[in-house]
């Protein structure tokens, strides 16, 4: 993990999200926001990529809520292990096929803001001490917040660039 401080995590997530939003805006201005991706990757358009981010924010929110009331959340999701991420990600993509890109963007903005509020409400110890929450099963909550936040935003920019390689204005 690149940081062990709450404020640095908030800043990293904010910076990476701003860069992602800038890519999306450039695509919108170029009339490419709803263009289908080249190739046969799992995510077939910008909406799919943004919906993937949103779905993972919602998973993290659910883990946190269940864990904080004493539950033992299914991580990554009910019926899935970390080894089954490919299958889970297909299900998550398919769950958002009915949504417009505008709806996904609006919801993603809200979920990103929620992630940032969650991080801001926690101490460095709560975020970066793996022993703080038993429900994380030895993982640091801050790692989940980075993986579902800043690191995922970097991934998303790469997927979009690979899917819409021409012109290379991203």
PDB file of C-alpha atoms in Angstrom:
ATOM      1  CA  UNK A   1       0.000   0.000   0.000  1.00  0.00           C
ATOM      2  CA  UNK A   2       1.325   3.405  -0.928  1.00  0.00           C
ATOM      3  CA  UNK A   3       0.221   5.098   2.262  1.00  0.00           C
ATOM      4  CA  UNK A   4      -0.365   4.417   5.927  1.00  0.00           C
ATOM      5  CA  UNK A   5      -2.053   7.754   6.622  1.00  0.00           C
ATOM      6  CA  UNK A   6      -5.703   8.616   6.312  1.00  0.00           C
ATOM      7  CA  UNK A   7      -5.163  12.028   4.746  1.00  0.00           C
ATOM      8  CA  UNK A   8      -2.797  10.602   2.131  1.00  0.00           C
ATOM      9  CA  UNK A   9      -5.357   7.904   1.285  1.00  0.00           C
ATOM     10  CA  UNK A  10      -8.092  10.513   0.889  1.00  0.00           C
ATOM     11  CA  UNK A  11      -5.841  12.587  -1.365  1.00  0.00           C
ATOM     12  CA  UNK A  12      -4.780   9.596  -3.476  1.00  0.00           C
ATOM     13  CA  UNK A  13      -8.387   8.559  -4.014  1.00  0.00           C
ATOM     14  CA  UNK A  14      -9.365  12.148  -4.866  1.00  0.00           C
ATOM     15  CA  UNK A  15      -6.499  12.623  -7.318  1.00  0.00           C
ATOM     16  CA  UNK A  16      -7.098   9.346  -9.130  1.00  0.00           C
ATOM     17  CA  UNK A  17     -10.850   9.962  -9.280  1.00  0.00           C
ATOM     18  CA  UNK A  18     -10.296  13.437 -10.746  1.00  0.00           C
ATOM     19  CA  UNK A  19      -8.101  11.922 -13.454  1.00  0.00           C
ATOM     20  CA  UNK A  20     -10.733   9.310 -14.244  1.00  0.00           C
ATOM     21  CA  UNK A  21     -13.444  11.964 -14.427  1.00  0.00           C
ATOM     22  CA  UNK A  22     -11.252  13.991 -16.795  1.00  0.00           C
ATOM     23  CA  UNK A  23     -10.909  10.990 -19.140  1.00  0.00           C
ATOM     24  CA  UNK A  24     -14.667  10.454 -19.092  1.00  0.00           C
ATOM     25  CA  UNK A  25     -15.288  14.137 -19.813  1.00  0.00           C
ATOM     26  CA  UNK A  26     -12.841  14.119 -22.748  1.00  0.00           C
ATOM     27  CA  UNK A  27     -14.647  11.109 -24.180  1.00  0.00           C
ATOM     28  CA  UNK A  28     -17.991  12.834 -23.748  1.00  0.00           C
ATOM     29  CA  UNK A  29     -16.708  15.945 -25.517  1.00  0.00           C
ATOM     30  CA  UNK A  30     -15.360  13.776 -28.346  1.00  0.00           C
ATOM     31  CA  UNK A  31     -18.728  12.018 -28.697  1.00  0.00           C
ATOM     32  CA  UNK A  32     -17.226   8.668 -27.678  1.00  0.00           C
ATOM     33  CA  UNK A  33     -18.769   8.183 -24.238  1.00  0.00           C
ATOM     34  CA  UNK A  34     -21.154   5.444 -25.403  1.00  0.00           C
ATOM     35  CA  UNK A  35     -18.852   3.906 -28.005  1.00  0.00           C
ATOM     36  CA  UNK A  36     -18.367   0.138 -27.779  1.00  0.00           C
ATOM     37  CA  UNK A  37     -14.883  -1.054 -26.869  1.00  0.00           C
ATOM     38  CA  UNK A  38     -12.727  -2.854 -29.383  1.00  0.00           C
ATOM     39  CA  UNK A  39     -11.875  -6.457 -28.617  1.00  0.00           C
ATOM     40  CA  UNK A  40     -13.569  -8.980 -26.423  1.00  0.00           C
ATOM     41  CA  UNK A  41     -12.733  -7.813 -22.912  1.00  0.00           C
ATOM     42  CA  UNK A  42     -15.259  -8.313 -20.124  1.00  0.00           C
ATOM     43  CA  UNK A  43     -16.112  -4.617 -19.948  1.00  0.00           C
ATOM     44  CA  UNK A  44     -17.525  -3.503 -23.279  1.00  0.00           C
ATOM     45  CA  UNK A  45     -17.947   0.243 -22.809  1.00  0.00           C
ATOM     46  CA  UNK A  46     -17.233   3.121 -20.450  1.00  0.00           C
ATOM     47  CA  UNK A  47     -20.498   2.456 -18.605  1.00  0.00           C
ATOM     48  CA  UNK A  48     -19.382  -1.088 -17.841  1.00  0.00           C
ATOM     49  CA  UNK A  49     -16.093   0.146 -16.374  1.00  0.00           C
ATOM     50  CA  UNK A  50     -17.752   2.817 -14.247  1.00  0.00           C
ATOM     51  CA  UNK A  51     -20.441   0.364 -13.126  1.00  0.00           C
ATOM     52  CA  UNK A  52     -17.669  -2.025 -12.068  1.00  0.00           C
ATOM     53  CA  UNK A  53     -16.215   0.674  -9.821  1.00  0.00           C
ATOM     54  CA  UNK A  54     -19.653   1.463  -8.417  1.00  0.00           C
ATOM     55  CA  UNK A  55     -20.370  -2.205  -7.737  1.00  0.00           C
ATOM     56  CA  UNK A  56     -17.128  -2.584  -5.786  1.00  0.00           C
ATOM     57  CA  UNK A  57     -17.877   0.562  -3.772  1.00  0.00           C
ATOM     58  CA  UNK A  58     -21.226  -0.973  -2.880  1.00  0.00           C
ATOM     59  CA  UNK A  59     -19.580  -4.251  -1.908  1.00  0.00           C
ATOM     60  CA  UNK A  60     -17.144  -2.424   0.379  1.00  0.00           C
ATOM     61  CA  UNK A  61     -19.982  -0.405   1.906  1.00  0.00           C
ATOM     62  CA  UNK A  62     -21.869  -3.623   2.595  1.00  0.00           C
ATOM     63  CA  UNK A  63     -18.816  -5.290   4.154  1.00  0.00           C
ATOM     64  CA  UNK A  64     -18.299  -2.329   6.435  1.00  0.00           C
ATOM     65  CA  UNK A  65     -21.941  -2.047   7.483  1.00  0.00           C
ATOM     66  CA  UNK A  66     -22.284  -5.748   8.212  1.00  0.00           C
ATOM     67  CA  UNK A  67     -18.945  -5.947   9.963  1.00  0.00           C
ATOM     68  CA  UNK A  68     -19.653  -2.963  12.179  1.00  0.00           C
ATOM     69  CA  UNK A  69     -22.874  -4.482  13.505  1.00  0.00           C
ATOM     70  CA  UNK A  70     -21.024  -7.638  14.454  1.00  0.00           C
ATOM     71  CA  UNK A  71     -21.613  -9.657  11.332  1.00  0.00           C
ATOM     72  CA  UNK A  72     -19.135 -11.580   9.244  1.00  0.00           C
ATOM     73  CA  UNK A  73     -19.539 -10.235   5.708  1.00  0.00           C
ATOM     74  CA  UNK A  74     -18.997 -12.496   2.726  1.00  0.00           C
ATOM     75  CA  UNK A  75     -15.851 -11.051   1.191  1.00  0.00           C
ATOM     76  CA  UNK A  76     -15.705 -10.582  -1.731  1.00  0.00           C
ATOM     77  CA  UNK A  77     -19.399 -11.514  -2.114  1.00  0.00           C
ATOM     78  CA  UNK A  78     -21.883 -14.161  -1.052  1.00  0.00           C
ATOM     79  CA  UNK A  79     -21.103 -17.357  -2.938  1.00  0.00           C
ATOM     80  CA  UNK A  80     -17.729 -16.147  -4.267  1.00  0.00           C
ATOM     81  CA  UNK A  81     -14.115 -16.472  -3.183  1.00  0.00           C
ATOM     82  CA  UNK A  82     -11.206 -14.290  -4.276  1.00  0.00           C
ATOM     83  CA  UNK A  83     -10.334 -17.032  -6.769  1.00  0.00           C
ATOM     84  CA  UNK A  84     -13.734 -16.559  -8.411  1.00  0.00           C
ATOM     85  CA  UNK A  85     -13.359 -12.840  -9.137  1.00  0.00           C
ATOM     86  CA  UNK A  86     -13.742 -13.268 -12.880  1.00  0.00           C
ATOM     87  CA  UNK A  87     -17.169 -14.838 -12.444  1.00  0.00           C
ATOM     88  CA  UNK A  88     -18.185 -12.276  -9.817  1.00  0.00           C
ATOM     89  CA  UNK A  89     -17.126  -9.397 -12.042  1.00  0.00           C
ATOM     90  CA  UNK A  90     -19.263 -10.728 -14.898  1.00  0.00           C
ATOM     91  CA  UNK A  91     -22.269 -10.831 -12.566  1.00  0.00           C
ATOM     92  CA  UNK A  92     -21.519  -7.295 -11.375  1.00  0.00           C
ATOM     93  CA  UNK A  93     -21.269  -6.072 -14.973  1.00  0.00           C
ATOM     94  CA  UNK A  94     -24.517  -7.757 -15.935  1.00  0.00           C
ATOM     95  CA  UNK A  95     -26.308  -6.195 -12.959  1.00  0.00           C
ATOM     96  CA  UNK A  96     -25.831  -2.736 -14.503  1.00  0.00           C
ATOM     97  CA  UNK A  97     -26.690  -3.416 -18.151  1.00  0.00           C
ATOM     98  CA  UNK A  98     -30.051  -1.692 -17.755  1.00  0.00           C
ATOM     99  CA  UNK A  99     -28.538   1.550 -16.415  1.00  0.00           C
ATOM    100  CA  UNK A 100     -27.622   4.582 -18.461  1.00  0.00           C
ATOM    101  CA  UNK A 101     -24.123   5.958 -18.308  1.00  0.00           C
ATOM    102  CA  UNK A 102     -25.545   9.110 -16.726  1.00  0.00           C
ATOM    103  CA  UNK A 103     -27.166   7.098 -13.935  1.00  0.00           C
ATOM    104  CA  UNK A 104     -23.989   5.119 -13.325  1.00  0.00           C
ATOM    105  CA  UNK A 105     -21.891   8.294 -13.247  1.00  0.00           C
ATOM    106  CA  UNK A 106     -24.265   9.954 -10.776  1.00  0.00           C
ATOM    107  CA  UNK A 107     -24.245   6.925  -8.504  1.00  0.00           C
ATOM    108  CA  UNK A 108     -20.472   6.537  -8.797  1.00  0.00           C
ATOM    109  CA  UNK A 109     -19.962  10.180  -7.797  1.00  0.00           C
ATOM    110  CA  UNK A 110     -22.111   9.554  -4.726  1.00  0.00           C
ATOM    111  CA  UNK A 111     -20.383   6.291  -3.824  1.00  0.00           C
ATOM    112  CA  UNK A 112     -16.938   7.841  -4.255  1.00  0.00           C
ATOM    113  CA  UNK A 113     -17.990  10.683  -1.939  1.00  0.00           C
ATOM    114  CA  UNK A 114     -19.273   8.101   0.548  1.00  0.00           C
ATOM    115  CA  UNK A 115     -15.972   6.236   0.430  1.00  0.00           C
ATOM    116  CA  UNK A 116     -14.108   9.454   1.102  1.00  0.00           C
ATOM    117  CA  UNK A 117     -16.430  10.306   4.026  1.00  0.00           C
ATOM    118  CA  UNK A 118     -15.897   6.862   5.510  1.00  0.00           C
ATOM    119  CA  UNK A 119     -12.131   7.215   5.339  1.00  0.00           C
ATOM    120  CA  UNK A 120     -12.272  10.716   6.831  1.00  0.00           C
ATOM    121  CA  UNK A 121     -14.317   9.438   9.774  1.00  0.00           C
ATOM    122  CA  UNK A 122     -11.719   6.823  10.732  1.00  0.00           C
ATOM    123  CA  UNK A 123      -8.352   7.102  12.440  1.00  0.00           C
ATOM    124  CA  UNK A 124      -5.057   5.917  10.997  1.00  0.00           C
ATOM    125  CA  UNK A 125      -5.192   2.990  13.421  1.00  0.00           C
ATOM    126  CA  UNK A 126      -8.706   2.016  12.323  1.00  0.00           C
ATOM    127  CA  UNK A 127      -7.630   2.137   8.686  1.00  0.00           C
ATOM    128  CA  UNK A 128      -4.161   0.634   8.833  1.00  0.00           C
ATOM    129  CA  UNK A 129      -4.017  -1.795  11.768  1.00  0.00           C
ATOM    130  CA  UNK A 130      -5.006  -5.216  10.463  1.00  0.00           C
ATOM    131  CA  UNK A 131      -6.113  -6.259  13.961  1.00  0.00           C
ATOM    132  CA  UNK A 132      -8.682  -3.483  14.370  1.00  0.00           C
ATOM    133  CA  UNK A 133     -11.600  -5.287  12.753  1.00  0.00           C
ATOM    134  CA  UNK A 134     -11.974  -9.047  12.935  1.00  0.00           C
ATOM    135  CA  UNK A 135     -14.404  -8.996  10.007  1.00  0.00           C
ATOM    136  CA  UNK A 136     -11.571  -7.944   7.631  1.00  0.00           C
ATOM    137  CA  UNK A 137      -9.915 -11.305   8.375  1.00  0.00           C
ATOM    138  CA  UNK A 138      -6.431  -9.857   8.831  1.00  0.00           C
ATOM    139  CA  UNK A 139      -6.645  -7.269   6.076  1.00  0.00           C
ATOM    140  CA  UNK A 140      -6.379  -3.550   6.699  1.00  0.00           C
ATOM    141  CA  UNK A 141      -9.566  -1.622   6.041  1.00  0.00           C
ATOM    142  CA  UNK A 142      -7.428   1.080   4.428  1.00  0.00           C
ATOM    143  CA  UNK A 143      -6.237  -1.461   1.859  1.00  0.00           C
ATOM    144  CA  UNK A 144      -9.831  -2.207   0.928  1.00  0.00           C
ATOM    145  CA  UNK A 145     -10.445   1.549   0.629  1.00  0.00           C
ATOM    146  CA  UNK A 146      -7.443   2.012  -1.653  1.00  0.00           C
ATOM    147  CA  UNK A 147      -8.182  -1.037  -3.783  1.00  0.00           C
ATOM    148  CA  UNK A 148     -11.836  -0.007  -4.242  1.00  0.00           C
ATOM    149  CA  UNK A 149     -10.751   3.632  -4.633  1.00  0.00           C
ATOM    150  CA  UNK A 150      -7.534   5.030  -6.070  1.00  0.00           C
ATOM    151  CA  UNK A 151      -6.035   1.797  -7.363  1.00  0.00           C
ATOM    152  CA  UNK A 152      -9.312   0.850  -9.007  1.00  0.00           C
ATOM    153  CA  UNK A 153      -9.541   4.264 -10.668  1.00  0.00           C
ATOM    154  CA  UNK A 154      -6.081   3.756 -12.189  1.00  0.00           C
ATOM    155  CA  UNK A 155      -7.206   0.339 -13.441  1.00  0.00           C
ATOM    156  CA  UNK A 156     -10.351   1.898 -14.945  1.00  0.00           C
ATOM    157  CA  UNK A 157      -8.377   4.473 -16.917  1.00  0.00           C
ATOM    158  CA  UNK A 158      -6.256   1.680 -18.371  1.00  0.00           C
ATOM    159  CA  UNK A 159      -9.272  -0.401 -19.374  1.00  0.00           C
ATOM    160  CA  UNK A 160     -10.867   2.602 -21.055  1.00  0.00           C
ATOM    161  CA  UNK A 161      -7.642   3.448 -22.906  1.00  0.00           C
ATOM    162  CA  UNK A 162      -7.329  -0.171 -24.076  1.00  0.00           C
ATOM    163  CA  UNK A 163     -10.973  -0.296 -25.165  1.00  0.00           C
ATOM    164  CA  UNK A 164     -10.949   3.018 -27.027  1.00  0.00           C
ATOM    165  CA  UNK A 165      -7.353   3.290 -28.227  1.00  0.00           C
ATOM    166  CA  UNK A 166      -7.900   5.608 -31.182  1.00  0.00           C
ATOM    167  CA  UNK A 167      -7.393   8.490 -31.135  1.00  0.00           C
ATOM    168  CA  UNK A 168      -4.938   8.419 -28.245  1.00  0.00           C
ATOM    169  CA  UNK A 169      -6.416  11.549 -26.673  1.00  0.00           C
ATOM    170  CA  UNK A 170      -7.066   9.980 -23.307  1.00  0.00           C
TER     171      UNK A 170
END
